Amino acid sequence: METMIRDFLRSLHVLAEDIAVESEAEKFSANLSAGLMSQGQNFGQAIPMLPTFLNLGDQLPQGEPVLVVDAGGTFFRACIVEFDDDSQVTVGHFSKHPMPGSLGRVSKEEFYRTFAQALLPLLPYSRKLGFCFSFACQNLPNHDAVVLQLNKEMQAEGVVGTLVGESLREALRAEGDSGLLDVVVLNDTVAGLLAGYLRSREGHYSDYLGMVIGTGLNVASLEAVDQIKKIDPDDLATYSGQFIQAPKRMIINTECGSYPLDQLSPVDICIDQKSVNPGNALLEKRISGRYLGAQAYETLAIACEEGEIFSPAFCQAFANLPGISSAELDGFLALEEVNPLRSLPANDSDWQALRAIAENVFARAAKYVAVLLAGFHMHLRAGQDPAQPLAINMEGSTYYKSRFYQEQIQANRKLYLEDQMGYYADFLHTADANLIGSALAAYMNL
């Protein structure tokens, strides 16, 4: 049975053990460099590597409240953040709301109105806002950003192409406010990188990443300004002119979930074709929590069509299953008592096959995480000395809540990156990283 399942998964090109981490990482690293060189956003051609016009900064903030909005794939949060003289953080006036477009289709006006209404009670405290907008944007030297793409199955008509900060000001004016608001727009991985740096700046790290494995997938990195060939010279001059001494490095929102993979399996094709944005976010659809359950579901559907792996009773029960979430898949492997997958197997062979397919979904995703991490090590030439590891501020509910997945990611990091390739990293976790990093961005840039 074990050989039959392995042969089936290999025939679909989804068998985790067939992924060659080092050679795939070399391709990924080369694509990171290509994304810095080429003009435009590169979706579907190279990793976008979007300049943020933000850097780490030198002066840490003290004593001034700023507003923060943290907009993710499922919820958004609004609050006030303040740092004391010892850089300790206070978060106040916190509220949490469903993300507009996550529960159904909304218009552009409804999308921004939702944020404006959440901010109105906070405006008496500050007119500076760090807006953590966890979707692909083209950041501008004035710290606003143009929305390039909505992934994570968001449904918001007309939002792509809008200016986040200016659209928010318009929504505030429509609610009767003056709309006078200074806004820095940044990605959640950029916020994570900044928050991780604040926490670990006294450590002996060779470089920093901000990484998210949650509903979506993304990474922020620091790149040498003279290597970012895609920046317009006038924009670069505007950025550099904001500082007494021009920064040598800039934070990049890589949008690496859009890495253009060479080969799509039948499972990947099914998931992509059913998604809101077919052809986009191909790596994200193999790694992030939004799609891991779908990876298992489509694999099981093909297995039932072929009729050799599972019993007819299993396939009949599966036909009544509308879908599988990543949490349900993880819970099945953790032997949760209440789980929709527990009722599918009709015999021991069904159990064995279902468990093997579920394990392979997480193992395959974790292998691609190893490819991604090794690619960043290669590209940045960081973490080659265990005394100076790469600092990775890791965020995301999928990474921290999925027991099997996190275990696999760490096992792969030890086996492939450390033991085989000689790359070392520290995984950091900063509480409220998006809130802290967004506040830092506003402090340092407004």
Coordinates of C-alpha atoms in Angstrom, one line a residue, residues 16-430:
A16 CA 7.6 15.7 -1.3
E17 CA 10.7 13.6 -1.4
D18 CA 11.2 14.4 -5.1
I19 CA 11.9 18.1 -4.4
A20 CA 15.6 18.8 -4.7
V21 CA 16.0 21.7 -2.2
E22 CA 19.5 23.0 -3.1
S23 CA 19.0 23.1 -6.9
E24 CA 15.5 24.6 -6.6
A25 CA 16.9 27.2 -4.1
E26 CA 19.6 28.2 -6.7
K27 CA 16.8 29.0 -9.2
F28 CA 14.8 30.9 -6.5
S29 CA 17.9 33.0 -5.6
A30 CA 18.5 33.9 -9.2
N31 CA 14.9 34.9 -9.5
L32 CA 15.2 37.3 -6.5
S33 CA 18.1 39.0 -8.3
A34 CA 16.2 39.2 -11.6
G35 CA 13.3 40.8 -9.7
L36 CA 15.6 43.6 -8.6
M37 CA 16.9 44.2 -12.1
S38 CA 13.7 44.3 -14.1
Q39 CA 11.3 47.1 -14.4
G40 CA 7.7 46.7 -13.4
Q41 CA 6.1 44.3 -10.9
N42 CA 7.0 41.1 -12.8
F43 CA 4.0 39.0 -11.6
G44 CA 4.2 35.7 -13.4
Q45 CA 7.7 36.4 -14.8
A46 CA 10.0 37.0 -11.8
I47 CA 9.6 37.6 -8.1
P48 CA 8.3 41.2 -7.9
M49 CA 10.8 42.6 -5.4
L50 CA 8.9 45.8 -4.7
P51 CA 10.9 48.7 -3.2
T52 CA 9.3 50.2 -0.1
F53 CA 11.3 53.4 0.3
L54 CA 11.7 52.4 4.0
N55 CA 14.8 51.4 5.9
L56 CA 15.7 50.3 9.4
G57 CA 16.3 53.9 10.7
D58 CA 18.6 54.9 13.5
Q59 CA 16.5 56.8 16.0
L60 CA 14.0 54.7 18.0
P61 CA 10.7 56.5 18.8
Q62 CA 9.8 57.8 22.2
G63 CA 6.7 59.3 23.7
E64 CA 4.4 60.1 20.8
P65 CA 1.3 58.1 20.0
V66 CA 0.7 56.9 16.4
L67 CA -2.3 55.2 14.8
V68 CA -2.0 51.7 13.4
V69 CA -4.2 49.7 11.1
D70 CA -3.2 46.1 10.4
A71 CA -5.2 44.7 7.4
G72 CA -4.8 41.0 6.8
G73 CA -6.6 38.3 4.9
T74 CA -9.4 37.6 7.4
F75 CA -9.4 40.5 9.9
F76 CA -8.1 44.0 10.4
R77 CA -7.1 45.7 13.7
A78 CA -7.0 49.3 14.6
C79 CA -5.2 50.8 17.6
I80 CA -2.9 53.4 19.1
V81 CA 0.8 52.5 19.7
E82 CA 3.3 54.4 21.9
F83 CA 6.9 53.7 22.9
D84 CA 8.4 54.8 26.2
D85 CA 12.1 55.9 26.8
D86 CA 13.2 52.3 27.0
S87 CA 11.4 51.4 23.7
Q88 CA 8.7 49.4 25.6
V89 CA 5.4 49.3 23.7
T90 CA 1.9 50.3 24.9
V91 CA -1.0 49.3 22.7
G92 CA -4.3 51.0 23.4
H93 CA -7.9 51.6 22.1
F94 CA -7.6 48.2 20.3
S95 CA -10.4 47.0 18.0
K96 CA -10.8 44.0 15.6
H97 CA -13.0 43.8 12.6
P98 CA -13.7 41.4 9.6
M99 CA -11.6 42.3 6.7
P100 CA -13.8 44.0 4.0
G101 CA -13.9 41.6 1.0
S102 CA -13.2 38.5 3.0
L103 CA -16.8 37.5 3.6
G104 CA -18.3 38.6 0.2
R105 CA -17.9 41.1 -2.6
V106 CA -17.6 44.8 -1.7
S107 CA -17.1 47.9 -3.7
K108 CA -14.0 50.2 -3.5
E109 CA -16.0 52.7 -1.5
E110 CA -17.2 50.1 1.0
F111 CA -13.6 48.7 1.3
Y112 CA -12.0 52.0 2.4
R113 CA -15.1 53.2 4.4
T114 CA -14.7 50.2 6.7
F115 CA -11.2 51.3 7.7
A116 CA -12.2 55.0 8.0
Q117 CA -15.1 54.2 10.4
A118 CA -12.7 52.1 12.6
L119 CA -10.2 55.0 12.7
L120 CA -12.7 57.8 13.5
P121 CA -12.7 57.3 17.3
L122 CA -8.8 57.3 17.3
L123 CA -8.2 60.5 15.4
P124 CA -8.2 62.8 18.4
Y125 CA -5.0 61.0 19.6
S126 CA -2.9 61.3 16.5
R127 CA -2.8 62.2 12.8
K128 CA 0.0 59.8 12.0
L129 CA -0.9 56.4 10.7
G130 CA 1.1 53.2 10.0
F131 CA -1.1 51.2 7.6
C132 CA 0.0 47.6 7.4
F133 CA -1.7 46.5 4.2
S134 CA -0.9 42.8 3.6
F135 CA -1.3 42.7 -0.2
A136 CA 0.9 43.5 -3.1
C137 CA 1.5 47.2 -3.5
Q138 CA 3.8 49.5 -5.4
N139 CA 5.2 51.8 -2.7
L140 CA 5.9 55.4 -3.6
P141 CA 8.6 57.8 -2.2
N142 CA 5.8 59.8 -0.4
H143 CA 5.0 56.6 1.5
D144 CA 1.6 56.0 -0.1
A145 CA 1.1 52.8 -2.2
V146 CA -0.7 51.7 -5.3
V147 CA -2.6 48.4 -4.9
L148 CA -1.3 45.9 -7.5
Q149 CA -3.0 42.7 -6.5
L150 CA -5.5 41.3 -4.0
N151 CA -4.6 37.7 -3.2
K152 CA -5.9 35.4 -0.3
E153 CA -9.3 35.2 -2.2
M154 CA -10.2 38.8 -1.4
Q155 CA -13.3 40.1 -3.3
A156 CA -13.1 43.9 -3.5
E157 CA -14.1 45.5 -6.8
G158 CA -12.1 48.5 -8.0
V159 CA -9.5 48.4 -5.2
V160 CA -6.6 47.3 -7.5
G161 CA -5.0 50.5 -8.9
T162 CA -6.1 52.7 -6.0
L163 CA -3.8 54.7 -3.7
V164 CA -4.2 53.3 -0.2
G165 CA -3.4 56.4 1.8
E166 CA -5.3 58.8 -0.5
S167 CA -8.3 56.5 -0.7
L168 CA -8.5 56.3 3.1
R169 CA -8.4 60.1 3.3
E170 CA -11.2 60.4 0.8
A171 CA -13.2 57.9 2.9
L172 CA -12.6 59.9 6.0
R173 CA -13.8 63.1 4.3
A174 CA -16.9 61.3 3.2
E175 CA -17.5 60.5 6.9
G176 CA -17.2 64.2 7.9
D177 CA -13.6 64.3 9.0
S178 CA -11.0 66.7 7.6
G179 CA -9.1 63.8 6.1
L180 CA -5.8 65.4 7.3
L181 CA -3.8 62.3 7.9
D182 CA -0.2 61.4 7.3
V183 CA 0.1 57.8 6.2
V184 CA 2.9 55.3 5.7
V185 CA 1.7 52.2 3.9
L186 CA 3.7 49.0 4.4
N187 CA 3.4 45.2 4.1
D188 CA 3.0 42.9 7.0
T189 CA 6.4 41.3 6.3
V190 CA 8.0 44.8 6.3
A191 CA 6.4 45.4 9.7
G192 CA 7.7 42.0 10.9
L193 CA 11.2 42.8 9.8
L194 CA 11.1 46.2 11.6
A195 CA 9.7 44.6 14.8
G196 CA 12.2 41.9 14.7
Y197 CA 15.0 44.4 14.3
L198 CA 13.8 46.4 17.3
R199 CA 13.8 43.3 19.4
S200 CA 17.1 41.9 18.2
R201 CA 19.2 44.9 17.2
E202 CA 21.7 44.1 20.0
G203 CA 22.2 40.5 18.6
H204 CA 25.0 39.4 16.3
Y205 CA 22.9 38.8 13.2
S206 CA 24.2 38.9 9.6
D207 CA 20.9 40.1 8.2
Y208 CA 17.2 40.3 8.8
L209 CA 14.0 38.9 7.1
G210 CA 10.4 39.4 7.9
M211 CA 8.3 36.4 7.0
V212 CA 4.7 35.4 7.1
I213 CA 3.2 32.0 6.7
G214 CA -0.5 32.5 7.4
T215 CA -3.4 32.8 5.1
G216 CA -0.9 34.0 2.5
L217 CA 2.9 33.8 2.1
N218 CA 5.5 36.6 1.8
V219 CA 8.9 37.8 2.9
A220 CA 10.6 41.2 3.3
S221 CA 14.3 41.6 3.0
L222 CA 17.0 44.3 3.0
E223 CA 18.7 45.0 -0.3
A224 CA 21.6 47.3 -1.2
V225 CA 20.2 50.4 -2.8
D226 CA 22.8 50.3 -5.6
Q227 CA 21.5 46.8 -6.6
I228 CA 17.9 47.8 -7.0
K229 CA 18.1 48.7 -10.6
K230 CA 14.4 49.0 -11.1
I231 CA 14.0 52.2 -9.1
D232 CA 13.5 55.4 -11.1
P233 CA 16.5 57.8 -10.5
D234 CA 14.2 60.6 -9.5
D235 CA 12.4 58.4 -7.0
L236 CA 15.7 57.2 -5.6
A237 CA 16.8 60.9 -5.2
T238 CA 13.6 61.7 -3.4
Y239 CA 14.1 58.7 -1.0
S240 CA 17.7 59.5 -0.3
G241 CA 17.0 63.2 0.2
Q242 CA 14.9 62.5 3.2
F243 CA 17.9 61.5 5.2
I244 CA 21.1 63.4 6.3
Q245 CA 23.1 60.5 5.0
A246 CA 21.6 58.5 2.1
P247 CA 20.8 55.0 3.3
K248 CA 22.8 52.2 1.8
R249 CA 20.0 49.7 2.0
M250 CA 16.2 49.6 1.6
I251 CA 13.6 47.2 2.7
I252 CA 12.0 45.2 -0.1
N253 CA 8.6 43.7 -0.1
T254 CA 9.5 40.6 -2.2
E255 CA 6.0 39.2 -2.8
C256 CA 7.8 35.9 -3.2
G257 CA 4.6 34.0 -3.2
S258 CA 4.4 35.0 -6.8
Y259 CA 7.5 33.1 -7.7
P260 CA 6.9 31.6 -11.2
L261 CA 7.2 27.9 -10.8
D262 CA 8.3 25.8 -13.7
Q263 CA 6.0 22.9 -13.3
L264 CA 2.3 22.7 -12.2
S265 CA 1.0 19.4 -11.1
P266 CA -2.6 18.4 -11.9
V267 CA -3.4 19.3 -8.2
D268 CA -1.8 22.7 -8.5
I269 CA -3.7 23.4 -11.8
C270 CA -7.1 22.5 -10.1
I271 CA -6.4 24.9 -7.2
D272 CA -5.2 27.7 -9.5
Q273 CA -8.1 27.5 -11.8
K274 CA -10.6 27.6 -9.0
S275 CA -8.9 30.6 -7.3
V276 CA -9.9 34.3 -7.6
N277 CA -6.6 35.1 -9.3
P278 CA -5.6 32.2 -11.6
G279 CA -2.0 32.3 -12.8
N280 CA -0.9 34.4 -9.8
A281 CA 0.6 33.5 -6.4
L282 CA 1.7 30.0 -7.5
L283 CA 4.2 29.4 -4.7
E284 CA 1.8 30.8 -2.2
K285 CA -0.7 28.2 -3.3
R286 CA 1.7 25.5 -2.4
I287 CA 2.8 26.9 1.0
S288 CA 0.2 29.1 2.7
G289 CA -2.6 28.1 5.0
R290 CA -5.3 29.3 2.6
Y291 CA -4.5 26.4 0.2
L292 CA -3.1 23.4 2.2
G293 CA -6.5 21.9 2.8
A294 CA -7.3 22.4 -0.9
Q295 CA -4.1 20.5 -1.8
A296 CA -5.4 17.5 0.1
Y297 CA -8.9 17.8 -1.3
E298 CA -7.9 17.9 -4.9
T299 CA -5.4 15.0 -4.4
L300 CA -8.2 12.9 -2.8
A301 CA -10.6 13.8 -5.6
I302 CA -8.1 12.6 -8.3
A303 CA -7.5 9.4 -6.2
C304 CA -11.2 8.7 -6.1
E305 CA -11.5 9.3 -9.8
E306 CA -8.8 6.8 -10.5
G307 CA -10.4 4.3 -8.1
E308 CA -7.3 2.3 -7.0
I309 CA -6.2 4.0 -3.7
F310 CA -9.5 4.2 -1.7
S311 CA -12.5 2.0 -1.2
P312 CA -15.8 2.8 -2.9
A313 CA -17.3 3.6 0.5
F314 CA -14.5 6.2 1.2
C315 CA -15.1 7.8 -2.2
Q316 CA -18.8 7.9 -1.7
A317 CA -18.4 9.7 1.7
F318 CA -15.8 12.0 0.2
A319 CA -18.2 13.1 -2.6
N320 CA -20.4 14.6 0.2
L321 CA -17.4 16.6 1.6
P322 CA -17.6 20.2 0.3
G323 CA -13.9 21.0 1.1
I324 CA -11.1 20.6 3.6
S325 CA -9.5 23.5 5.6
S326 CA -5.9 23.5 6.6
A327 CA -6.9 23.4 10.2
E328 CA -9.0 20.3 9.6
L329 CA -6.1 18.6 7.8
D330 CA -3.8 19.4 10.7
G331 CA -6.4 18.3 13.2
F332 CA -6.8 14.9 11.5
L333 CA -3.1 14.3 11.8
A334 CA -3.2 15.3 15.4
L335 CA -6.0 12.7 15.9
E336 CA -8.7 15.2 16.9
E337 CA -11.8 13.4 18.1
V338 CA -14.1 15.8 16.2
N339 CA -12.9 16.1 12.6
P340 CA -14.8 15.7 9.3
L341 CA -12.0 13.6 7.8
R342 CA -12.3 10.9 10.5
S343 CA -15.6 9.7 9.1
L344 CA -14.2 9.0 5.6
P345 CA -12.1 5.9 5.9
A346 CA -14.0 2.6 5.7
N347 CA -11.1 0.3 6.5
D348 CA -7.4 0.3 7.5
S349 CA -6.2 0.8 4.0
D350 CA -8.3 4.0 3.7
W351 CA -6.9 5.3 7.0
Q352 CA -3.3 4.6 5.8
A353 CA -3.8 6.2 2.5
L354 CA -5.6 9.3 3.9
R355 CA -2.9 9.8 6.5
A356 CA -0.1 9.4 3.9
I357 CA -1.7 12.0 1.6
A358 CA -2.3 14.5 4.5
E359 CA 1.3 14.1 5.7
N360 CA 2.6 14.6 2.1
V361 CA 0.7 17.9 1.8
F362 CA 2.5 19.4 4.8
A363 CA 5.8 17.7 3.9
R364 CA 5.7 19.1 0.3
A365 CA 4.8 22.6 1.6
A366 CA 7.6 22.5 4.1
K367 CA 10.1 21.4 1.4
Y368 CA 9.2 24.5 -0.6
V369 CA 9.7 26.6 2.6
A370 CA 13.2 25.1 2.8
V371 CA 13.7 26.1 -0.9
L372 CA 12.6 29.7 -0.1
L373 CA 14.8 30.0 3.0
A374 CA 17.8 28.6 1.3
G375 CA 17.3 30.9 -1.7
F376 CA 17.3 33.9 0.6
H377 CA 20.4 32.7 2.3
M378 CA 22.1 32.4 -1.1
H379 CA 20.9 35.7 -2.4
L380 CA 21.8 37.7 0.7
R381 CA 25.0 35.7 1.5
A382 CA 23.7 35.6 5.1
G383 CA 23.9 33.1 7.9
Q384 CA 27.0 31.4 6.7
D385 CA 28.5 31.6 10.2
P386 CA 26.6 30.0 13.1
A387 CA 27.8 32.9 15.3
Q388 CA 26.1 35.4 12.9
P389 CA 22.9 33.7 11.9
L390 CA 20.1 35.2 9.7
A391 CA 17.4 36.7 11.9
I392 CA 13.9 35.7 10.6
N393 CA 11.0 37.3 12.3
M394 CA 8.3 34.7 11.6
E395 CA 4.6 35.5 11.8
G396 CA 1.5 33.9 10.7
S397 CA -1.2 31.7 12.2
T398 CA -0.6 28.8 9.9
Y399 CA 3.0 28.4 11.0
Y400 CA 2.2 28.7 14.7
K401 CA -1.0 26.8 14.9
S402 CA -0.3 23.9 12.6
R403 CA 1.6 21.4 14.7
F404 CA 2.7 19.1 11.9
Y405 CA 3.7 21.9 9.5
Q406 CA 5.9 23.8 11.9
E407 CA 7.6 20.6 13.0
Q408 CA 8.4 19.7 9.3
I409 CA 9.7 23.2 8.5
Q410 CA 12.1 23.2 11.4
A411 CA 13.3 19.6 10.6
N412 CA 14.0 20.6 7.0
R413 CA 15.8 23.7 8.1
K414 CA 18.1 21.6 10.3
L415 CA 18.6 18.8 7.7
Y416 CA 18.9 20.8 4.4
L417 CA 20.0 24.3 5.4
E418 CA 22.3 23.6 8.4
D419 CA 23.6 20.1 7.9
Q420 CA 23.8 20.0 4.1
M421 CA 24.3 23.6 3.0
G422 CA 25.8 25.3 6.1
Y423 CA 23.2 28.1 6.5
Y424 CA 22.1 29.2 10.0
A425 CA 19.1 31.2 11.1
D426 CA 17.3 32.2 14.3
F427 CA 13.5 32.2 14.1
L428 CA 12.1 35.1 16.2
H429 CA 8.6 35.7 17.2
T430 CA 7.6 39.2 18.2

